[in-house]
Structures are given as structure tokens and as C-alpha cells.
XYZ file of C-alpha atoms in Angstrom:
577
model
C 70.453 -73.435 118.956
C 74.112 -74.233 119.515
C 77.145 -72.094 118.760
C 77.375 -73.439 115.217
C 74.505 -75.913 114.818
C 70.788 -76.294 115.121
C 70.060 -78.640 118.014
C 67.400 -81.345 117.941
C 66.905 -83.241 121.196
C 70.205 -81.707 122.296
C 72.158 -83.088 119.336
C 73.520 -81.162 116.316
C 71.079 -81.233 113.409
C 71.647 -79.967 109.901
C 68.518 -78.842 108.048
C 68.440 -80.018 104.422
C 65.093 -78.706 103.297
C 63.125 -78.123 100.120
C 60.364 -75.631 99.366
C 56.989 -77.103 98.464
C 53.925 -74.832 98.551
C 50.802 -76.805 99.416
C 48.634 -74.185 97.678
C 50.381 -74.764 94.318
C 49.948 -78.553 94.268
C 46.752 -80.586 94.046
C 46.135 -82.024 97.547
C 45.900 -85.583 96.238
C 49.512 -85.183 95.041
C 50.989 -83.784 98.276
C 52.098 -87.174 99.599
C 53.816 -88.061 96.318
C 55.797 -84.792 96.221
C 56.779 -85.034 99.908
C 57.972 -88.605 99.482
C 60.102 -87.659 96.469
C 61.662 -84.906 98.599
C 62.732 -87.488 101.193
C 64.105 -89.760 98.471
C 66.292 -86.901 97.229
C 67.838 -86.748 100.690
C 65.855 -83.893 102.222
C 64.864 -84.073 105.883
C 62.585 -81.009 105.984
C 59.811 -79.418 103.924
C 59.372 -75.645 103.868
C 56.162 -73.880 102.901
C 54.777 -70.394 102.868
C 51.220 -69.799 104.067
C 49.151 -67.792 101.576
C 46.935 -65.588 103.772
C 44.844 -64.339 100.840
C 44.083 -67.880 99.665
C 42.704 -68.813 103.077
C 40.913 -65.491 103.616
C 39.082 -64.371 100.432
C 36.996 -62.090 102.680
C 37.525 -60.734 106.173
C 36.140 -63.115 108.770
C 36.563 -66.118 106.452
C 39.355 -68.660 106.934
C 39.152 -71.572 104.503
C 41.117 -74.738 105.307
C 39.306 -77.158 103.013
C 40.742 -79.243 100.167
C 43.866 -77.675 98.727
C 44.037 -75.258 101.672
C 44.146 -77.955 104.355
C 47.513 -76.915 105.774
C 47.060 -79.202 108.772
C 46.730 -82.257 106.531
C 49.772 -81.160 104.536
C 51.891 -80.871 107.679
C 50.608 -84.232 108.907
C 51.744 -85.804 105.633
C 55.183 -84.247 106.141
C 55.314 -85.810 109.603
C 54.081 -89.168 108.287
C 57.039 -89.227 105.893
C 59.367 -88.780 108.888
C 60.291 -85.229 107.901
C 60.342 -81.871 109.663
C 58.679 -78.631 108.554
C 59.571 -74.957 108.291
C 56.530 -72.663 108.102
C 56.639 -69.124 106.729
C 53.280 -67.485 107.516
C 54.379 -64.032 106.392
C 52.027 -62.212 106.531
C 53.862 -61.043 103.394
C 55.348 -63.946 101.428
C 56.235 -62.553 97.954
C 56.435 -66.072 96.404
C 55.466 -64.711 92.962
C 51.946 -65.125 94.360
C 49.233 -62.535 93.808
C 49.637 -59.541 96.160
C 52.493 -61.317 97.912
C 49.920 -63.256 99.933
C 48.262 -60.149 101.412
C 44.453 -60.114 101.051
C 43.289 -57.418 98.633
C 40.310 -56.622 100.891
C 42.791 -55.490 103.529
C 43.496 -52.345 101.508
C 39.899 -51.245 100.976
C 40.774 -48.576 103.532
C 43.569 -46.570 101.849
C 44.912 -45.603 105.274
C 45.966 -49.198 106.009
C 49.765 -49.436 106.038
C 51.554 -52.103 104.033
C 54.268 -54.037 105.908
C 54.451 -51.464 108.678
C 53.457 -50.928 112.305
C 50.207 -49.219 111.261
C 47.553 -50.397 113.740
C 44.797 -51.451 111.319
C 47.270 -53.605 109.428
C 48.564 -55.176 112.635
C 44.997 -55.771 113.829
C 44.221 -57.792 110.709
C 47.455 -59.770 111.149
C 46.467 -60.576 114.730
C 43.162 -62.040 113.461
C 45.036 -64.043 110.826
C 47.489 -65.551 113.299
C 44.674 -66.423 115.708
C 42.975 -68.315 112.864
C 46.246 -70.020 111.950
C 47.237 -70.944 115.508
C 45.018 -74.056 115.880
C 46.807 -75.529 112.866
C 50.386 -74.593 113.724
C 50.642 -74.575 117.514
C 49.880 -78.283 118.189
C 52.140 -79.315 115.297
C 55.319 -77.784 116.721
C 58.297 -80.023 117.445
C 58.016 -79.490 121.223
C 54.485 -80.922 121.057
C 55.368 -83.926 118.930
C 54.752 -82.281 115.562
C 57.011 -81.596 112.566
C 57.419 -77.775 112.777
C 60.959 -76.817 113.795
C 61.176 -73.166 112.640
C 58.801 -70.292 111.897
C 59.863 -67.308 109.813
C 58.942 -63.702 110.652
C 57.971 -61.617 107.582
C 59.970 -62.223 104.386
C 63.038 -60.408 103.045
C 61.893 -57.320 104.892
C 65.287 -55.660 104.501
C 64.576 -55.247 100.786
C 61.415 -53.284 101.594
C 61.681 -51.327 104.834
C 63.316 -50.862 108.223
C 60.397 -50.474 110.641
C 61.808 -52.254 113.708
C 58.600 -51.684 115.660
C 56.729 -53.616 112.947
C 59.056 -56.619 113.331
C 58.834 -56.403 117.115
C 55.038 -56.429 116.952
C 55.079 -59.403 114.573
C 57.267 -61.350 116.970
C 54.931 -60.516 119.851
C 51.833 -61.509 117.860
C 53.357 -64.846 116.838
C 54.414 -65.629 120.400
C 51.019 -64.554 121.756
C 49.182 -67.250 119.771
C 51.448 -69.976 121.172
C 54.271 -70.360 118.655
C 57.319 -71.388 120.674
C 59.825 -72.776 118.148
C 62.783 -70.594 117.093
C 61.935 -67.629 114.874
C 64.028 -66.752 111.838
C 64.289 -63.994 109.256
C 65.639 -64.179 105.706
C 67.267 -61.480 103.611
C 69.559 -61.184 100.660
C 73.169 -61.226 101.931
C 74.000 -57.527 101.852
C 74.876 -55.630 105.041
C 72.006 -53.185 104.577
C 69.308 -55.811 104.053
C 70.526 -58.153 106.793
C 70.489 -55.310 109.318
C 67.170 -53.761 108.254
C 65.314 -57.065 107.943
C 65.852 -58.572 111.390
C 66.066 -57.957 115.139
C 68.273 -59.116 118.001
C 66.889 -62.464 119.125
C 65.762 -63.491 115.642
C 68.050 -65.879 113.807
C 69.209 -64.375 110.509
C 69.351 -66.514 107.367
C 70.157 -65.558 103.775
C 68.733 -66.044 100.286
C 71.006 -66.656 97.288
C 71.720 -69.132 94.508
C 75.423 -68.818 93.760
C 78.818 -67.813 95.264
C 77.885 -69.761 98.375
C 81.068 -69.233 100.410
C 81.101 -65.481 99.782
C 77.429 -65.126 100.757
C 77.852 -67.290 103.878
C 80.783 -65.114 104.959
C 78.596 -62.005 104.679
C 75.872 -63.742 106.674
C 78.346 -64.782 109.385
C 79.459 -61.162 109.788
C 75.863 -60.289 110.726
C 74.990 -63.545 112.522
C 78.144 -64.038 114.638
C 76.987 -67.227 116.356
C 74.573 -70.030 115.715
C 74.043 -72.123 112.574
C 74.522 -70.655 109.115
C 71.576 -71.225 106.810
C 70.609 -70.327 103.277
C 66.838 -70.307 103.714
C 66.294 -69.792 99.976
C 68.891 -71.521 97.839
C 67.674 -70.466 94.395
C 68.029 -73.420 92.048
C 65.977 -71.883 89.230
C 63.780 -68.894 88.504
C 60.260 -67.892 87.538
C 58.880 -66.733 84.177
C 56.737 -63.792 83.168
C 54.630 -63.380 80.056
C 56.462 -62.041 77.035
C 59.964 -63.127 78.072
C 62.097 -66.251 77.819
C 61.784 -69.442 79.857
C 64.352 -69.408 82.666
C 66.599 -72.393 83.290
C 69.787 -72.844 85.298
C 72.627 -75.295 84.771
C 72.195 -78.418 86.909
C 75.944 -78.943 87.346
C 76.514 -75.343 88.429
C 73.645 -75.531 90.913
C 75.019 -78.799 92.301
C 78.482 -77.262 92.682
C 77.110 -74.291 94.647
C 75.074 -76.610 96.884
C 78.163 -78.770 97.469
C 80.162 -75.725 98.600
C 77.363 -74.672 100.930
C 77.030 -78.095 102.563
C 80.789 -78.573 102.781
C 80.924 -75.328 104.775
C 78.601 -76.931 107.331
C 75.592 -74.732 106.531
C 71.942 -75.725 106.539
C 69.851 -75.130 103.442
C 66.346 -74.798 102.077
C 66.258 -75.440 98.327
C 63.908 -72.951 96.654
C 62.137 -74.559 94.936
C 62.245 -78.329 95.384
C 58.947 -78.512 93.490
C 57.307 -75.346 92.229
C 53.864 -76.494 91.126
C 51.307 -74.310 89.376
C 49.594 -70.927 89.759
C 46.137 -72.397 89.226
C 43.222 -70.034 88.667
C 44.141 -66.355 89.044
C 46.815 -66.768 91.700
C 49.920 -65.675 89.787
C 51.633 -62.532 90.984
C 53.475 -59.802 89.096
C 56.665 -57.833 89.442
C 56.821 -54.083 88.934
C 60.260 -52.504 89.095
C 59.221 -49.698 86.770
C 57.610 -52.105 84.294
C 54.611 -54.297 85.103
C 55.431 -57.974 84.445
C 52.724 -60.554 85.224
C 53.888 -64.101 86.010
C 52.899 -67.124 83.953
C 50.662 -69.945 85.144
C 53.432 -72.520 85.476
C 55.635 -72.269 88.565
C 57.908 -75.054 87.353
C 60.893 -72.885 88.423
C 63.300 -75.301 86.677
C 63.183 -77.126 90.013
C 64.528 -80.645 90.762
C 60.968 -81.970 90.587
C 59.206 -80.533 87.549
C 55.674 -79.155 87.392
C 54.218 -82.627 86.807
C 56.194 -84.091 89.728
C 58.846 -85.916 87.711
C 62.536 -85.924 88.726
C 64.772 -83.883 86.418
C 68.512 -83.912 85.724
C 68.801 -81.378 88.539
C 67.077 -83.785 90.959
C 69.719 -86.438 90.400
C 72.589 -83.933 90.494
C 71.462 -82.488 93.843
C 70.739 -85.942 95.249
C 74.309 -86.968 94.464
C 75.646 -83.875 96.250
C 73.452 -84.394 99.309
C 74.659 -88.023 99.530
C 78.197 -86.704 100.125
C 77.065 -84.890 103.277
C 74.045 -86.769 104.672
C 72.263 -90.118 104.436
C 70.146 -90.560 101.313
C 67.609 -93.395 100.983
C 68.592 -96.209 98.645
C 65.138 -96.164 97.086
C 64.883 -94.001 93.979
C 61.727 -92.283 92.720
C 60.246 -93.409 89.439
C 59.341 -90.851 86.788
C 55.867 -90.913 85.331
C 55.263 -92.024 81.769
C 54.498 -89.793 78.813
C 51.058 -88.244 78.808
C 48.665 -89.381 76.073
C 48.401 -87.132 73.011
C 44.997 -86.541 71.414
C 42.713 -83.818 70.059
C 39.416 -82.383 71.274
C 36.890 -80.418 69.233
C 35.337 -77.398 70.890
C 31.984 -77.530 69.133
C 29.908 -75.372 71.485
C 30.262 -71.735 72.474
C 28.649 -68.577 73.798
C 29.823 -64.935 73.840
C 30.954 -63.736 77.241
C 28.814 -60.599 76.935
C 25.739 -62.762 76.478
C 26.201 -64.400 79.893
C 27.732 -61.432 81.720
C 24.533 -60.633 83.646
C 24.647 -64.138 85.149
C 28.314 -63.822 86.122
C 28.067 -60.609 88.133
C 25.713 -58.148 89.770
C 25.736 -54.926 87.777
C 25.279 -51.648 89.577
C 25.119 -48.015 88.382
C 28.082 -45.669 88.828
C 28.576 -42.084 87.718
C 32.294 -42.783 87.115
C 34.094 -46.110 86.654
C 34.842 -47.829 89.995
C 37.927 -49.957 90.556
C 37.551 -53.718 90.663
C 38.260 -53.540 94.385
C 35.316 -51.162 94.850
C 33.208 -53.735 93.009
C 34.316 -56.388 95.510
C 36.175 -58.330 92.800
C 39.768 -59.065 93.779
C 40.872 -61.204 90.840
C 39.920 -62.156 87.313
C 37.644 -59.854 85.351
C 35.282 -56.892 85.523
C 32.974 -55.409 82.897
C 32.276 -51.681 82.502
C 29.384 -50.597 80.251
C 27.996 -47.268 79.055
C 26.197 -45.775 76.053
C 28.152 -43.531 73.684
C 27.440 -41.356 70.650
C 29.836 -39.210 68.629
C 30.144 -37.412 65.293
C 33.346 -37.116 63.291
C 36.728 -38.525 64.349
C 36.866 -39.478 68.038
C 39.451 -40.776 70.455
C 38.695 -42.839 73.547
C 41.023 -42.123 76.505
C 41.480 -44.139 79.718
C 43.392 -42.526 82.597
C 44.861 -45.850 83.754
C 44.010 -49.512 83.314
C 45.183 -52.308 85.595
C 45.903 -54.385 83.777
C 44.342 -55.001 80.354
C 41.046 -53.792 78.894
C 39.394 -55.060 75.743
C 37.242 -52.397 74.139
C 34.030 -53.534 72.441
C 31.374 -51.493 70.671
C 28.032 -53.273 70.368
C 29.935 -56.489 71.046
C 32.537 -55.983 68.315
C 36.201 -55.685 69.376
C 37.704 -52.289 68.483
C 40.968 -52.313 70.456
C 42.893 -53.010 73.654
C 44.213 -50.819 76.463
C 47.124 -52.389 78.330
C 48.991 -51.303 81.410
C 52.261 -51.677 79.537
C 51.204 -49.433 76.629
C 52.784 -45.981 76.545
C 49.490 -44.311 75.674
C 45.920 -45.021 76.710
C 44.205 -43.563 73.678
C 42.224 -45.417 71.016
C 40.860 -43.981 67.759
C 37.239 -44.935 67.086
C 35.550 -45.281 63.681
C 34.127 -42.019 62.263
C 30.623 -41.231 63.536
C 28.904 -43.759 65.721
C 26.776 -44.710 68.642
C 26.129 -47.793 70.676
C 27.042 -49.747 73.790
C 30.651 -49.400 74.885
C 32.065 -52.270 76.945
C 35.448 -52.381 78.646
C 36.317 -55.947 79.664
C 39.136 -55.560 82.191
C 41.465 -58.336 83.324
C 43.471 -58.263 86.527
C 46.552 -60.095 85.228
C 48.045 -60.624 88.684
C 48.595 -58.356 91.667
C 52.083 -57.056 92.302
C 53.916 -59.333 94.747
C 57.188 -57.422 95.154
C 57.966 -53.749 95.615
C 56.104 -50.580 96.578
C 52.990 -51.268 94.464
C 51.754 -54.103 96.678
C 48.127 -53.538 97.649
C 47.198 -51.274 94.740
C 43.630 -51.552 93.369
C 42.811 -53.069 89.994
C 40.440 -52.227 87.157
C 39.816 -48.791 85.651
C 41.625 -46.175 87.722
C 40.479 -42.627 86.970
C 38.161 -41.296 84.290
C 37.353 -42.508 80.797
C 36.928 -39.769 78.187
C 35.503 -39.657 74.676
C 37.412 -36.770 73.179
C 37.516 -34.177 75.949
C 34.289 -35.271 77.633
C 34.346 -37.679 80.598
C 31.978 -40.611 80.105
C 29.320 -40.914 82.817
C 26.454 -43.225 83.766
C 28.259 -46.560 83.837
C 27.016 -50.004 84.766
C 29.765 -52.220 86.128
C 30.252 -55.614 87.748
C 32.994 -57.958 88.812
C 32.609 -61.136 86.779
C 32.857 -64.558 88.374
C 34.025 -66.304 85.214
C 34.370 -69.570 87.170
C 30.554 -69.818 87.296
C 30.335 -72.433 84.574
C 26.892 -73.474 85.813
C 25.631 -70.189 84.359
C 27.504 -70.753 81.109
C 26.652 -74.369 80.271
C 22.905 -73.834 79.570
C 23.740 -71.087 77.062
C 26.285 -73.019 75.002
C 25.341 -73.642 71.367
C 26.848 -74.838 68.113
C 28.100 -72.418 65.485
C 30.779 -69.785 64.982
C 31.199 -67.435 67.949
C 33.227 -64.205 67.710
C 34.696 -61.913 70.338
C 35.452 -62.888 73.954
C 33.673 -66.230 74.262
C 33.407 -69.495 76.117
C 34.055 -72.644 74.056
C 33.412 -76.186 75.236
C 34.010 -79.789 74.313
C 34.497 -83.194 75.936
C 36.900 -86.121 75.839
C 37.064 -89.679 77.137
C 39.734 -91.274 79.334
C 40.150 -94.895 80.357
C 41.929 -93.794 83.543
C 42.855 -90.397 85.028
C 46.468 -89.491 84.140
C 48.482 -86.286 84.079
C 47.879 -84.349 80.855
C 49.441 -81.366 79.093
C 47.023 -79.143 77.192
C 48.729 -77.409 74.275
C 47.936 -73.714 73.762
C 50.122 -73.007 70.719
C 48.173 -70.890 68.232
C 45.657 -69.693 70.813
C 45.188 -66.054 71.784
C 44.620 -65.247 75.441
C 42.314 -66.736 78.012
C 41.518 -69.233 80.736
C 40.883 -73.006 80.758
C 38.789 -75.264 82.989
C 38.789 -79.082 83.071
C 35.824 -80.580 84.923
C 35.238 -77.169 86.491
C 38.811 -76.867 87.815
C 40.497 -73.618 86.752
C 43.884 -74.584 85.264
C 44.925 -70.935 84.901
C 45.723 -68.488 82.128
C 47.299 -68.945 78.711
C 48.634 -66.264 76.351
C 50.299 -66.261 72.960
C 52.900 -63.849 74.400
C 54.688 -66.965 75.720
C 56.917 -68.475 76.904
C 54.394 -70.953 78.298
C 52.818 -73.023 75.520
C 50.907 -75.649 77.486
C 48.925 -76.057 80.705
C 49.482 -78.853 83.218
C 46.380 -80.921 84.034
C 46.838 -82.943 87.278
C 45.450 -86.460 87.158
C 43.199 -85.949 90.242
C 41.259 -83.288 88.290
C 40.277 -85.915 85.720
C 37.949 -88.904 85.837
C 37.376 -92.182 84.061
C 34.989 -91.746 81.153
C 33.775 -88.337 79.954
C 35.620 -85.147 80.923
C 34.612 -81.557 80.241
C 36.917 -78.924 78.718
C 35.898 -75.232 78.759
C 37.975 -72.384 77.318
C 37.364 -68.659 77.764
C 39.102 -67.199 74.690
C 39.379 -63.425 74.850
C 40.452 -62.743 71.264
C 38.245 -62.900 68.197
C 39.571 -66.283 67.082
C 37.940 -69.357 68.679
C 40.194 -72.305 69.442
C 38.450 -74.886 67.224
C 40.384 -78.099 67.775
C 42.739 -78.274 70.770
C 45.560 -80.721 71.402
C 46.692 -82.625 74.450
C 50.447 -83.188 74.242
C 52.783 -86.031 75.184
C 55.039 -83.505 76.982
C 54.791 -79.836 77.983
C 55.683 -77.225 75.378
C 57.706 -74.102 76.027
C 58.613 -71.386 73.543
C 60.841 -68.316 73.558
C 59.386 -64.876 73.026
C 60.957 -61.465 73.525
C 59.390 -58.063 72.911
């Protein structure tokens, strides 16, 4: 690095980067999104690495398909662009558990984001698994990687300097030789707590560029100034409004930043989608799970089409750096049509095929069941006389209560009380269907277990002799043989099919639905919920095929979907409660 610039081959080089998370985009669309980044004037792609996506269990490191980070970086290089890699291990990113594997915290003594030895030992294994992908793709070996970030906004969490020192040593030990950076919000306290001498400090902000750069310069006296997260939008959580930011205002702030000579990473250039159960959650006193869409109001929308913000930022970048004359072409409108869901089966009817039930004297957590996302089912026999109230100590995050298969109520993490009145006099099978709605990705509750936490009481008596299992609801092979025609009540799978002449991007409307999950051709599109604001699910064209396509919905409320609609454009609503 020079006194005021990054240096590339000894010459000043300004980084104009955009964030694009490979794990949020279908791999067959990576090249398209990267190319559109270059056409906007970007010269670099930044990505986090989601440790928990690659390592669903200790000793496993998956790099296939959508997790082929090496292929993603090679596509960046093929487009003539550079890469910034942020391997964490903590990434936040509105991604479940901030990227940290849930299995890591099976031992409650493991320290989160600290110099605790068991935690550092697991990180060492992770970096050793990551090294064969990253090390040969560094710029000094002919690859695209020019920077690697250490941790992520650590100054907002802690101040364990030994932890940062050990992270630096572990990253160097596996062969990473490019410059290391840190990023923090531009306050004196965070910039000092989140970095070390020898690490290049960068900042994260989305407005008041000159003021924030001045604060950064006070704590990074020499070397290039960089906003490593220039926030051009924001994320959504269920039950709130859809966030947007003004394109002209964002362009103005970017213009000020570039005119000051700073480098930038636009967060996000293209957000993508929290497919499956990968969305995170915030908890700053109130638990707020994130929606499936990670559109982020970014320059390139969730379906990969340029927005007004794309053109506004492209025009700004052209004032400060070369921009290709070629312009990206937006995709056409998606076809609109309806699909009948004529087949169904109750979830409880196939539960034994979706998980291995085991006996427990008291309810275990989902983590103790070995289930780190999705759903778990807790079952026991109950009998009572007279008025009765069912109590749950704590639920993370939502539990549907069923008695002999009939819904009788819901416990939710956000409810003020965890008590439910039952009908007078009764007996039968009590089921608690618990959903992990997304692990906390920011704040002190990272790493907490999910499921039923503590005892369940009927009146004053704790309920014992449970059978419980984590449910692999993605196991559609176990569901398909049990599907049948006719009305199905309660939490249920529903299925139908539709024909396409050619695979194209689709938008599946969810307006009027309750809560649940959708699969197309076995691919988990993610969650939907009437709480809003998201009213449709993005279906990437590579998930589809010419001819017949399968649609499966797991609807958790009593009302089946019936006829569903594919829309010509995504739908968003506005809900506040």
C-alpha cells in the first residue's frame, strides 16, 4: 500500500467493488451477475464466506454446486475483475448465526468471537479447509484476490485484541499473503476496538461520506481510505415495511466518496436470496427474523435486473473511472399463470419418515436433537380434568400446538406470555411443532440453541416422557408417495405441477397464504409468511426445466393454498404490528 493509494503492480489502484455473495445466487447465474457488475463500472467483486454453509457438521467441508467458491472466484477472474474475500469466521450478513456453525456451540464452554481455545481450534480447521481454494487464487500467484478481511465489525461486539492477533496468525499460517483489512462503523470506539496495528482499517456507512471518511482518516493516518461497506439499501424482517433508499441520494453520497479519492465496496451490488432456511435474525431486545428475499434495494435486483439505482451509480462511477460502453439488458416480464395444488398430506402423517424420534424425559433443544435449522416435533400424551393451561418456559422461535392433530394455538418467541388455555377436560396426543425462524446473526445472542428451552407444564405439573425429532422437511422423497387428493387440514404438504416451454425466471405469489415453505423441483425457495412485507418468492430459471415442473408447499396454518399464482413481477406489501 502507498501513502494514499492501494498499489497494484507498483501503480496506484482505486478499488471500486460490489458485494455479491455466491451462496445467495444460483451458481448458473454467477457469471451473469459478475458481468453486470463490470458493466456498471466495478473492477472488483467482494464476497463473504459462509462457514456454516460449507460445514453443516464438523469434519465436513462442502464445495459442490452453489458452494463452489473456487469456481466463483475463477469466474470473477475470467471477467477481468479482482476479488475481496471476507472469510470471517463471523460474517453477520443477515445470514443464519452470522455464518458460525451451530454445531460449534454444542459445548457451552466454547467462546463466541473470542480467544477461547476451542473456538480458535475450530477456526484453524476451517481456514485449513479454505486454504486450497484461496491461497492459489491470490493476486501474487496470478489470481483475483487482492484483499482478505479479518473478522467483521468486531468493534461493535468486543475488544479482545488477543483474538484478533490469533486470527491474523491463523490466516497467515495457511498461506494467505495479501493485505489484511478490518471494517468497523466510523466511530472512534469501534475503529479502535475492532482492529490492530498492521491491519488496514476501513469503514462501513451509507451516508455523510466526507464526515465518515474524516473519522476514518483520524484512525488510519496513512494509506488508502476505503468504505468497505457502502450501504446502498437495507434488509427486511417479517412484520415490518419493505426498505428502500433514494437512488439519487445514494448516487450523491457515492459521488462525494469517489471525489475524495476513496475506494469503495458497494453493499450490496446484488443481494440475492436466502434460499432454504438460511436467513438470519436480529435481536436487540426484540427477536426479528429476516425475510427470504435479500433484494436489499440493490442496483441489481433479486432477479438480476438493473434498477434505477444501477444506472444512477453507473453514471457516478463514469465520472471517476472507465465504464464499459456496453450496457446490460434487463430480462423480460415473467409469465403469469395459475397452478392447482390438488394433492396433499398432513405433516404429522409423514413425520416418522422425516426424522428419527427418540425418548426424552424433558424436552431437548433442537441442537441436542442434531437439527440446526428448520423444524422439530415434540410429542407426549396428556390428560386433564377441568380448566387447564399449557405453559412453555421458552420457545425459539415458534411452536404450533396440536392436540390429536388439531391446532389449538401457537407459542411465539415474540409473545409476552407462553401460556395457552386448553379446552375443558381432555386427553390425547400433544404435539409441539417448533420452527427455527433464523438464528441470530448480530449481537450477544449469537450461538444460542433453538427449539424448546426449559420445561413444558400442564397447570403446575411438568410434562414428562417426550418423543422428539428434528424434521428434515426437505425429504420430499418421503412425502411424495403419501400425497393424495382431498381436503387436508392442519400443517400439511400440498403439491401440484405446471408446464413450461422453456425455463425462465418466475415469481411465485404468496398473497393470501399463511406461513410455510415452498419447493420447486425439489429446490427449497425459502419461507413465506402473511406477516409480510414479502409477498412473492423468486424462482431462478436454472431451477426449472422444459416440460413438467413440480411445486410443493408446506403450509403450516389450517388453510391449504388451493390455487397458487405465478406473477409477472414480484409483489411486496407493507405491514406493521
